[in-house]
Coordinates of C-alpha atoms in Angstrom, one line a residue:
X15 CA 26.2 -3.7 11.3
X16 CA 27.2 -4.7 7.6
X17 CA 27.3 -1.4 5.4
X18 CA 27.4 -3.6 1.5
X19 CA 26.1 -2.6 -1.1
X20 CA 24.4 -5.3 -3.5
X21 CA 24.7 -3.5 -7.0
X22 CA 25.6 -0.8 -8.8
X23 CA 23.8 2.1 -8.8
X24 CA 22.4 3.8 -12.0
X25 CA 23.1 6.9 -13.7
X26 CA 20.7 10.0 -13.0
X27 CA 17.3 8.6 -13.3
X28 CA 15.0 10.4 -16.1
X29 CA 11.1 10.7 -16.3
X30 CA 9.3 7.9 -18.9
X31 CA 6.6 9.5 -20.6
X32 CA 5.6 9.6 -24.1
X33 CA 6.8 6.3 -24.8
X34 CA 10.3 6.9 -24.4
X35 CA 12.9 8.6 -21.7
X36 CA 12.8 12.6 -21.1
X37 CA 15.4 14.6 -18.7
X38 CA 13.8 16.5 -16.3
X39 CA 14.5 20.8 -16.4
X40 CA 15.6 20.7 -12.6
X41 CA 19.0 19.6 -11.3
X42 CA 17.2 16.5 -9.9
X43 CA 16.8 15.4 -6.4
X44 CA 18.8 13.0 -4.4
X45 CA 18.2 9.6 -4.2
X46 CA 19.3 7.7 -1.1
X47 CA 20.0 4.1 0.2
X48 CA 18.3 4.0 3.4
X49 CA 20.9 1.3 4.1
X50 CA 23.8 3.7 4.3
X51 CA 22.3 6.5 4.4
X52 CA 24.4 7.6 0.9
X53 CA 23.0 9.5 -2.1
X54 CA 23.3 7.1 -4.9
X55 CA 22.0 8.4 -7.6
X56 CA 19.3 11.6 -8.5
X57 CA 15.7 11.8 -9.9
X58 CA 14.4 14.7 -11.9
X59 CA 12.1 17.4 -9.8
X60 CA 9.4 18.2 -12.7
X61 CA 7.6 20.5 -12.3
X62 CA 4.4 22.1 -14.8
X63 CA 6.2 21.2 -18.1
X64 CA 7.2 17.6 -17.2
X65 CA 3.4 17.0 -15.8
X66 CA 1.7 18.8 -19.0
X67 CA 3.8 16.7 -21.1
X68 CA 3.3 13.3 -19.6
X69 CA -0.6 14.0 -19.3
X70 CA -0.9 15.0 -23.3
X71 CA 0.9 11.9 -23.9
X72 CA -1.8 10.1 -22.1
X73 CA -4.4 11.5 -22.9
X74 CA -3.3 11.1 -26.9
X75 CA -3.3 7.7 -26.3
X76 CA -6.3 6.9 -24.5
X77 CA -7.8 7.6 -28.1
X78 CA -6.3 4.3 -29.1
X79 CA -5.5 2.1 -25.8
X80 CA -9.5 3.3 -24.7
X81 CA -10.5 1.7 -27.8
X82 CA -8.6 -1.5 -27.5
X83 CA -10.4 -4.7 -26.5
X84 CA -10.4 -6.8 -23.6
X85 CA -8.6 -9.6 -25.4
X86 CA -6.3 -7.0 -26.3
X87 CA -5.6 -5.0 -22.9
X88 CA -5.4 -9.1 -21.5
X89 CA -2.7 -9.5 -23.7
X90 CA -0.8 -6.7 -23.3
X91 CA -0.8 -7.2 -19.2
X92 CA 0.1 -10.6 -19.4
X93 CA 3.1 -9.8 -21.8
X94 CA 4.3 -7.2 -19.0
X95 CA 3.4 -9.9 -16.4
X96 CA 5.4 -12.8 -18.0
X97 CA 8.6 -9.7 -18.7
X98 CA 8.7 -8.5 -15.4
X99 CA 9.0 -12.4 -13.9
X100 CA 11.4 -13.0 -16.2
X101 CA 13.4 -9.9 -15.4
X102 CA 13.0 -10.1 -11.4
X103 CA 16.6 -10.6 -10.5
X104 CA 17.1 -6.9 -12.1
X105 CA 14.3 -5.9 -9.9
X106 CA 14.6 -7.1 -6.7
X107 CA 18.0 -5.5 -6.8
X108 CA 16.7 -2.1 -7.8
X109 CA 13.9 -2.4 -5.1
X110 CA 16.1 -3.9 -2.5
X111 CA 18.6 -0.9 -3.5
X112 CA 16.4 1.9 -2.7
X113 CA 14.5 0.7 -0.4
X114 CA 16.8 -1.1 1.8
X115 CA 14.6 -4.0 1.8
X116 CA 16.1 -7.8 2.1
X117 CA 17.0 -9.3 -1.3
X118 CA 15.6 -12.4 -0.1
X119 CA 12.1 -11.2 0.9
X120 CA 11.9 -9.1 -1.4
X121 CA 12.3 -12.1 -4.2
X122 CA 9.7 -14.2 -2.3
X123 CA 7.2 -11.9 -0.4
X124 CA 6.4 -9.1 -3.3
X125 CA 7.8 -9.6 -6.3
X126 CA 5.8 -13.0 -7.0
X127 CA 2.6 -11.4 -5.5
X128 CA 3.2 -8.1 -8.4
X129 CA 3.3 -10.7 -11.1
X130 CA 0.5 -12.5 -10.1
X131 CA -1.5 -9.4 -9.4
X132 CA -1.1 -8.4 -12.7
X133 CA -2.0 -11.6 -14.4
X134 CA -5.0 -11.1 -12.3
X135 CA -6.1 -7.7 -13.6
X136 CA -5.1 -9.0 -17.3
X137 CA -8.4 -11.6 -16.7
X138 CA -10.5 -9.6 -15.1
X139 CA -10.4 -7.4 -18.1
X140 CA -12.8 -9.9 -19.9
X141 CA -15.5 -10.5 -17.4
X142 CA -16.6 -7.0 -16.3
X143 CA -20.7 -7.6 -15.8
X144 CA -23.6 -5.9 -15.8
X145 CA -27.4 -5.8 -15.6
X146 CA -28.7 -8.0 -19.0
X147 CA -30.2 -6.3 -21.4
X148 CA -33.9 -6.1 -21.3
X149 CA -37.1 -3.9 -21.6
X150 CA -37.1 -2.6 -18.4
X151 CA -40.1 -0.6 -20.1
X152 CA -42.1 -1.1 -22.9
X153 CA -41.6 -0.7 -25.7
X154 CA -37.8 0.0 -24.9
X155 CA -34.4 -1.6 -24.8
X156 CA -32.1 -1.2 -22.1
X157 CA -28.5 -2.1 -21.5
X158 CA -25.3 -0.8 -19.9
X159 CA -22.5 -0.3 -20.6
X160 CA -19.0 -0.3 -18.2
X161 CA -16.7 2.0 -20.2
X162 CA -12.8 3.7 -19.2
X163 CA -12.7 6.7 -17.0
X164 CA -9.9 8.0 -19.2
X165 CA -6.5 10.1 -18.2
X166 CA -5.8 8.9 -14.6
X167 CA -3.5 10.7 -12.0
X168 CA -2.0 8.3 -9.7
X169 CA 0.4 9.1 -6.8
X170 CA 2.2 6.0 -4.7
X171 CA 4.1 5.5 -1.7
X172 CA 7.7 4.3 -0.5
X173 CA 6.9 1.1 1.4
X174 CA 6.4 -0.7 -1.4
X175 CA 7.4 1.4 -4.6
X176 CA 6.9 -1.6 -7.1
X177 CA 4.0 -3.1 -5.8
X178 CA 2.0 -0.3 -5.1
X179 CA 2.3 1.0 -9.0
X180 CA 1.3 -2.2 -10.2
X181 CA -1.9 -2.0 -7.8
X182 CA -2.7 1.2 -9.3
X183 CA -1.4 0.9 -12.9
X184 CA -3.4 -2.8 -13.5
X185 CA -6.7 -2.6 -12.8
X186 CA -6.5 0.9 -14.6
X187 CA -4.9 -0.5 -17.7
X188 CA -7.5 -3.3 -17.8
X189 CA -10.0 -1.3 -18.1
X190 CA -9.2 1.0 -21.0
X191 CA -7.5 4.0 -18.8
X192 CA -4.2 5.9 -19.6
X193 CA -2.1 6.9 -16.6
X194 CA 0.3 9.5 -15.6
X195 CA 1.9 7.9 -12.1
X196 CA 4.2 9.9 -9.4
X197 CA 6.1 7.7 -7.4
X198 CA 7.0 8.9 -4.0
X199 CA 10.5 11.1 -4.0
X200 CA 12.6 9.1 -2.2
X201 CA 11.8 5.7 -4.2
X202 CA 11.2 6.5 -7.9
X203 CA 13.3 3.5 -9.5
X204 CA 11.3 0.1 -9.9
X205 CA 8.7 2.4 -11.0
X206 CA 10.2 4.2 -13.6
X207 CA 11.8 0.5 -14.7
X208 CA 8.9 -1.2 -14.9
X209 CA 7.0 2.1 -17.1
X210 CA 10.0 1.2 -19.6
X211 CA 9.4 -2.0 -19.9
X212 CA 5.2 -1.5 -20.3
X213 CA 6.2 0.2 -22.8
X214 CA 7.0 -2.1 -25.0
X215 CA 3.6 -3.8 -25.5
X216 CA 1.1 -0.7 -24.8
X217 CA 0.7 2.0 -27.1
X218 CA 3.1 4.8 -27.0
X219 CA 2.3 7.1 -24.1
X220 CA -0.5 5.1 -22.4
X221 CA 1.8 4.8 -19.4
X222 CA 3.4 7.8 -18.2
X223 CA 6.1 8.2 -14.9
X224 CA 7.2 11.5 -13.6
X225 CA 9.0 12.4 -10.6
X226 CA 9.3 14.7 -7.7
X227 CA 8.1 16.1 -4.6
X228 CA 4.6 17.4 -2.9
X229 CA 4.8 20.0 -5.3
X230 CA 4.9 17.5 -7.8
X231 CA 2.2 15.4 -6.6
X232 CA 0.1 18.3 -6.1
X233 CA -0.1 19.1 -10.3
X234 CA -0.6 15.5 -10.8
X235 CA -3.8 14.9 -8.7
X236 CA -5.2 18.8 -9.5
X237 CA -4.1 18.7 -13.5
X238 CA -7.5 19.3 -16.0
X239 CA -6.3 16.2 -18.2
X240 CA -6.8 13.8 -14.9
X241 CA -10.8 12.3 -15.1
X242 CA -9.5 9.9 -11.4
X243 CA -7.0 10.8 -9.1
X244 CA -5.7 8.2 -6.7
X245 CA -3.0 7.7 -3.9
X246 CA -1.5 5.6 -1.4
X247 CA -0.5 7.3 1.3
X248 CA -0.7 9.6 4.4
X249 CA -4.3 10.9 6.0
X250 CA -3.1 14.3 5.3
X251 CA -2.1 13.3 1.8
X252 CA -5.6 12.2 1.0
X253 CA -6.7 15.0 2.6
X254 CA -5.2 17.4 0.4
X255 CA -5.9 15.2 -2.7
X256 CA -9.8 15.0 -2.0
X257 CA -9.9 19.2 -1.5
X258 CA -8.1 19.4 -4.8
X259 CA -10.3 17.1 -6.8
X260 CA -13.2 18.3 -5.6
X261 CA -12.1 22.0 -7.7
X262 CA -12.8 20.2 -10.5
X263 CA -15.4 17.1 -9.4
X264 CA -12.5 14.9 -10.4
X265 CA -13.0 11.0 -9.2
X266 CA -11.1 10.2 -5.6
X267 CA -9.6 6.8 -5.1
X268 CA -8.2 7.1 -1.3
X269 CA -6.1 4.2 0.5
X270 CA -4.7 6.1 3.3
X271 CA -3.1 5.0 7.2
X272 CA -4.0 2.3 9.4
X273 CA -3.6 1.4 12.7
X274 CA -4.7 -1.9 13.0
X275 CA -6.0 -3.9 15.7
X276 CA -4.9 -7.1 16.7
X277 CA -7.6 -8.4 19.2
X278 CA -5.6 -11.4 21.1
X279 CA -8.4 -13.7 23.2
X280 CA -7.7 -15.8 26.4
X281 CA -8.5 -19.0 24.5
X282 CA -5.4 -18.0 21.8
X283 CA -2.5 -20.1 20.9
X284 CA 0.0 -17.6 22.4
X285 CA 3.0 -18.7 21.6
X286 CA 1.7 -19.2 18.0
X287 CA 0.0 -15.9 18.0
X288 CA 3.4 -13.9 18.7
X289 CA 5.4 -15.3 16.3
X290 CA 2.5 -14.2 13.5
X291 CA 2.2 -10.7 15.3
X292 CA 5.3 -10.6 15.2
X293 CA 6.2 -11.8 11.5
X294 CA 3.3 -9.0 10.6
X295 CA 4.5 -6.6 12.5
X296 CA 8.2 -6.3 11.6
X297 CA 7.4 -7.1 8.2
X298 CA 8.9 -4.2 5.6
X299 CA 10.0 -2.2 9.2
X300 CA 6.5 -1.7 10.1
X301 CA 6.0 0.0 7.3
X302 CA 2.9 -1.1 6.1
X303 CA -0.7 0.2 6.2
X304 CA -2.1 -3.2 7.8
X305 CA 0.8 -4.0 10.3
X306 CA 0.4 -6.0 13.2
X307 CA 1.3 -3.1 15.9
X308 CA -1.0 -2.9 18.0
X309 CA -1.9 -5.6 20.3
X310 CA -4.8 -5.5 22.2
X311 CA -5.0 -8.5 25.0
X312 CA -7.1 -10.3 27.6
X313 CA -6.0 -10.6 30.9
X314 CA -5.6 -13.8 31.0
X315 CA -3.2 -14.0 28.4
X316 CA -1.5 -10.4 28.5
X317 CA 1.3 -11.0 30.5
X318 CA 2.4 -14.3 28.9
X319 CA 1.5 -12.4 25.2
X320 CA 3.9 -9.5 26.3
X321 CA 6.9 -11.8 27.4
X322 CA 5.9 -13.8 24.0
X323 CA 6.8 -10.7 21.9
X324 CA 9.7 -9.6 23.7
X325 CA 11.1 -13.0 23.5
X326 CA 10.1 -12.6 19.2
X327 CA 11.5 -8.9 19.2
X328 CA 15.1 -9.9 20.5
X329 CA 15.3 -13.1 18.0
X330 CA 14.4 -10.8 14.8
X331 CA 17.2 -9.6 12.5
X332 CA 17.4 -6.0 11.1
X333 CA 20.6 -5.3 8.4
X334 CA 21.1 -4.5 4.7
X335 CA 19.6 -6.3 1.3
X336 CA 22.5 -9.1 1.9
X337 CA 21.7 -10.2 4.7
X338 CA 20.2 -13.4 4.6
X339 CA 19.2 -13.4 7.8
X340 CA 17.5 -10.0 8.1
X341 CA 13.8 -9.8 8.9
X342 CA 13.6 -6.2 7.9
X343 CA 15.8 -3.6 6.9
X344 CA 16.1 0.2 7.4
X345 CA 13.3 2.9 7.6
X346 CA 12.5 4.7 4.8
X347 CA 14.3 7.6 5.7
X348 CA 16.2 10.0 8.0
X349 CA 12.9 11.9 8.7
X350 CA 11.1 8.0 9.4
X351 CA 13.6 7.0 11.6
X352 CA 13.1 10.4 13.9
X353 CA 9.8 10.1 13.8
X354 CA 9.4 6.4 14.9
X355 CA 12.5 7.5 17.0
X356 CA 10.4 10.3 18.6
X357 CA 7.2 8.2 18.9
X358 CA 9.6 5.8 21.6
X359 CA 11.0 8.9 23.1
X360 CA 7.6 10.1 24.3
X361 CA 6.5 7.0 25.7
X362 CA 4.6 8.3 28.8
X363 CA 5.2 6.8 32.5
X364 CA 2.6 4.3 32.1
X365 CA 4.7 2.6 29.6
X366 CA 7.0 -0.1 29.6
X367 CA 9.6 -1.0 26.7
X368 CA 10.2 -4.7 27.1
X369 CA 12.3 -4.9 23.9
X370 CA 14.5 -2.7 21.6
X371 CA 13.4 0.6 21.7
X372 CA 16.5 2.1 20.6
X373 CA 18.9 2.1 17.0
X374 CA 21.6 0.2 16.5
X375 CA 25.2 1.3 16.1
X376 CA 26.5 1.8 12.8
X377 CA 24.9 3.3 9.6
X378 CA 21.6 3.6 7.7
X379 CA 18.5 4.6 9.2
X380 CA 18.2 1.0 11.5
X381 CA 15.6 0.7 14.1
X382 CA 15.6 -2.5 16.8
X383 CA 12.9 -4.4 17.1
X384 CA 10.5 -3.0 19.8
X385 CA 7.5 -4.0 22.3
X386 CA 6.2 -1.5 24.6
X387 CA 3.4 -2.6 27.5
X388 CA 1.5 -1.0 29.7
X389 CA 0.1 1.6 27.0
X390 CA -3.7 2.8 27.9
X391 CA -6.3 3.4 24.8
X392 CA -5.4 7.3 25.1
X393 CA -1.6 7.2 24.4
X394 CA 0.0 8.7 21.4
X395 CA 2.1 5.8 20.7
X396 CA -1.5 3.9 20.2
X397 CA -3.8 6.1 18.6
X398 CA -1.4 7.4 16.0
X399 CA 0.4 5.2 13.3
X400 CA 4.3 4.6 14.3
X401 CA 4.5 3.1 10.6
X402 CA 7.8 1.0 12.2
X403 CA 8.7 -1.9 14.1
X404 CA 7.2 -1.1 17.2
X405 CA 4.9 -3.2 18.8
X406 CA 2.3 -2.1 21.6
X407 CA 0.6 -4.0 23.7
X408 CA -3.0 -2.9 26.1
X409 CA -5.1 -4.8 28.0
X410 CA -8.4 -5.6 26.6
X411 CA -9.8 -4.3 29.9
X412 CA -8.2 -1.8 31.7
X413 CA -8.5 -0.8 35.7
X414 CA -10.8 -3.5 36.2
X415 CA -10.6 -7.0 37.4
X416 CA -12.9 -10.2 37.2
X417 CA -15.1 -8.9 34.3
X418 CA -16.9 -11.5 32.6
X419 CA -16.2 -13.2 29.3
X420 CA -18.8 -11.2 27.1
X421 CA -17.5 -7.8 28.9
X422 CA -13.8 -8.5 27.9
X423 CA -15.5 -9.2 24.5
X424 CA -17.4 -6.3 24.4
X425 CA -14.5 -3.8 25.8
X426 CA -12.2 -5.2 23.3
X427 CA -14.5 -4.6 20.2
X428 CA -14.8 -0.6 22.2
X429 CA -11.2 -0.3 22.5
X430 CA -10.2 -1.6 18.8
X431 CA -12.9 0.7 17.0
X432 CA -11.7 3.5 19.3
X433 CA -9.6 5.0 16.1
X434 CA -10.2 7.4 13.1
X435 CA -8.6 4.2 10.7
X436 CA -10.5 1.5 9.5
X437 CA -8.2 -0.6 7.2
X438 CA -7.5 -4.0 9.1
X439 CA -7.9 -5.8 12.2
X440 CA -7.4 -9.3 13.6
X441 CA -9.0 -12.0 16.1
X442 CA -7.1 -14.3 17.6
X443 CA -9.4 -17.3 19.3
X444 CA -10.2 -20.9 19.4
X445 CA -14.2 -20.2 19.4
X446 CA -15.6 -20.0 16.4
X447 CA -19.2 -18.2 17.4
X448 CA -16.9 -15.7 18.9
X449 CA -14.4 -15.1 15.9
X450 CA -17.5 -14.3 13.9
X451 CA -19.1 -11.9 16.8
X452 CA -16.4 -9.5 16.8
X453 CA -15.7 -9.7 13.3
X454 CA -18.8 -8.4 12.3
X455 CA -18.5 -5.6 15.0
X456 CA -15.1 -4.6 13.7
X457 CA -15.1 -1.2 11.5
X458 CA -12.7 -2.8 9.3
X459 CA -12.2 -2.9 5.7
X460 CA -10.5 -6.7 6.4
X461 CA -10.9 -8.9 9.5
X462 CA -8.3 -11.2 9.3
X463 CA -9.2 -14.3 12.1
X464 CA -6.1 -16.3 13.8
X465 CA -4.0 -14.9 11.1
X466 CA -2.8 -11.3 10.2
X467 CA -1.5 -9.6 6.7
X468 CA -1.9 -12.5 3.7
X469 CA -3.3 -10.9 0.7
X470 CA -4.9 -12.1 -2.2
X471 CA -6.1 -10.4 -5.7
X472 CA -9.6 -11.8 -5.6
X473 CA -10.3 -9.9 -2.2
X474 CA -10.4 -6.0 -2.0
X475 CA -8.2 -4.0 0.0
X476 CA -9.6 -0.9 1.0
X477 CA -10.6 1.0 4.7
X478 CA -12.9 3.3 6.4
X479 CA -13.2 6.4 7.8
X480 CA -9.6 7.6 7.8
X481 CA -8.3 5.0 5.9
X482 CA -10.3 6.3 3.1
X483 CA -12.5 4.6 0.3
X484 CA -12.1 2.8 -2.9
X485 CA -11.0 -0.3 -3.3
X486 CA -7.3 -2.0 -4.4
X487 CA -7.1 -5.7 -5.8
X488 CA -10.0 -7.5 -7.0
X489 CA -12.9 -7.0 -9.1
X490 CA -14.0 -3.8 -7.4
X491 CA -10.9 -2.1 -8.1
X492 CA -11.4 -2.8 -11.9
X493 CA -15.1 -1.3 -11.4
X494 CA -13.3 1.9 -9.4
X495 CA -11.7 2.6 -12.7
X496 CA -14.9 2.6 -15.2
X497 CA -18.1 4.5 -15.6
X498 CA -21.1 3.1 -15.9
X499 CA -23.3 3.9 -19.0
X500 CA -27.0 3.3 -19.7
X501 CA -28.2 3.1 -23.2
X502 CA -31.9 2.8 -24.4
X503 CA -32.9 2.3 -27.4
X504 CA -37.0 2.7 -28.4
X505 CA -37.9 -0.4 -30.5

């Protein structure tokens, strides 16, 4: 496997907070390519006195960016908008560095969905709504008003460094908010690029980035300054976030795990079907909330479905950024890869791997393609999230034979609720009337139907149970990030 490395790697990496750059106190922790596996450059590990300092910078300028209008804050998010487009070649490569993502994808599939998400937030700033102002009671005047939270903690994830800060940073920006933002350890850089080049049109200090571990995160989402805390990231993340807020009855904005269900009918296009499963579930390594992993399929089409996949799986490319041809590239890390790793070496009897299953020679933390069959609704490798390119596949009903159309139906809607997530889901079907039924019945925060993964900023993002609540993208994310007042005034 090619071992190149696209560009050069920058000098130790600092905190931005305060308007301006700040070295951390610790030595710094290593940052790695997951593409070979080498330390390329280091991040500071801030602890108490980075954190204070970032959240008094944020919260001195909430008193003027909490002011500002929404003309203004529109402004000042289309500026960074229009910047960031015009600087994405120096992003993609810093993304694609530490992430080991494909320079290709990475230009096509998220940085033109960041810049429009932003624009997005930047107009959504000037139509908040509320009730009209009335007398509700007689004699009385009544309005509300929808008004900035104030100092926001914010912690994001590795899968997508860049685009899960703007998801947080925009809506919270539009509507008055200062942030202090934690970017996961092993992926600080687009982050801390793109809180340089905020800075330039938001007042000093109303965007804040430090770095570090847990430890980090935990001061973050439990500091007195923070009026919201939210995160991106594991169940027992948000977990621990929740428990800390509630110390201080601190607002909780939780996206969290997924394990979604992809709900494949006998009536289904299969060979059209696998190559979107697929596409969806290799996409970023698997690593993605709402990834296409695991299959659930009806008898009729479950073999054929299964060979489908296997026959995608061995056609899909893993290697570095450079490689033009690469669907996906490395895991995260060295502990990602074991655990995918460990999720295939478990596999128990009942299971088949029909594809990959294994890592490739050479360096970086690689992982093949893989479909596994014959999995049952109780097996680790379905009911937990693999979060990488593995692919499972179930039968919609299992142990049985001849069941009727509406008992497959109902068995599959049983099967894919049969999880503590509720993020996303998909139904693949040529009947309409159907493709409606089980949507409705899914306990998903999306339902995507003969399609899986697209995303768009008008529609919110968010789960249930496990997945956690609150909503990204869209105009409830904007209203996740204000308070609502009521003001009456005796006439």
């Amino acid at each position: 496997m090619p071992t190149d490395t696209t560009t050069s790697a920058p000098q130790q990496l600092r905190n931005f907070y305060a308007g301006d750059w700040h070295a951390g106190a610790d030595a710094g922790m290593d940052v790695v390519d997951p593409a070979t596996a080498q330390v390329y450059t280091h991040a500071p590990l801030s602890r108490q006195a980075e954190v204070d300092a970032a959240y008094s910078a944020a919260a001195k300028a909430f008193d003027t960016w909490g002011h500002t209008t929404p003309a203004e804050r529109q402004l000042a998010l289309l500026k960074i908008a229009d910047t960031l487009e015009a600087r994405a070649d120096e992003f993609v490569a810093a993304e694609s560095r530490n992430t080991g993502k494909p320079l290709g994808l990475t230009a096509s599939e998220e940085l033109p969905p960041a810049v429009d998400q932003l624009r997005f937030f930047a107009g959504a700033a000037r139509v908040l709504e509320g009730k009209s102002a009335g007398e509700y009671m007689a004699g009385f005047t009544s309005y509300t008003r929808r008004e900035p939270i104030g100092v926001v903690g914010q912690v994001t994830p590795w899968n997508y460094p860049l685009m899960m800060a703007i998801w947080k940073i925009a809506p919270a920006l539009a509507a008055g908010n200062t942030v202090v933002l934690k970017p996961a350890e092993t992926t600080p850089e687009t982050t801390l690029l793109l809180a340089e080049l905020a800075a330039e049109f938001l007042p000093e200090g109303t965007f804040n980035v430090v770095t570090g571990d847990r430890e980090t995160g935990a001061m973050v989402v439990s500091h007195p300054a923070a009026k919201l805390v939210s995160i991106t990231g594991s169940v027992r993340a948000g977990m621990q976030v929740a428990q800390a807020a509630a110390a201080d009855l601190k607002r909780v904005h939780l996206e969290l795990g997924g394990k979604a269900p992809v709900l494949v009918f006998d009536d289904a296009d299969v060979v059209a079907a696998a190559a979107a499963i697929t596409e969806a579930g290799y996409f970023n390594a698997g690593q993605d909330c709402t990834a296409a992993t695991r299959v659930l399929a009806a008898p009729g089409v479950h073999d054929e479905l299964v060979a489908a996949l296997a026959e995608q799986a061995r056609g899909t490319v893993t290697g570095p950024p450079s490689d033009p041809d690469a669907a996906y590239g490395p895991l995260n890390s060295a502990a990602q890869l074991e655990k995918v790793s460990g999720f295939v070496d478990r596999l128990p009897d009942n299971a088949s791997v029909e594809a990959g299953g294994s890592r490739p020679d050479g360096p970086g933390f690689f992982y093949s393609p893989t479909v596994v069959s014959g999995l049952r609704s109780g097996d680790e490798a379905v009911t937990d999230e693999i979060f990488g390119p593995v692919i499972t596949v179930q039968k919609m009903v299992e142990g049985s034979a001849g069941s009727s159309a509406e008992e497959v139906e109902a068995q599959a809607i049983r099967q894919a609720n049969d999880t503590r997530y509720g993020l996303a889901s998909s139904v693949w079907t040529a009947d309409h009337g159907r493709a409606l039924r089980v949507s409705n019945a899914l306990n998903f925060g999306c339902v995507w139907i003969n399609t899986h993964i697209p995303l768009v900023a008008e529609m919110p993002h968010g789960g249930f149970g496990h997945s956690g609540y609150g909503k990204d993208l869209s105009m409830y994310s904007l209203e996740d990030y204000t308070r609502v007042k009521h003001v009456m005034s005796a006439l």
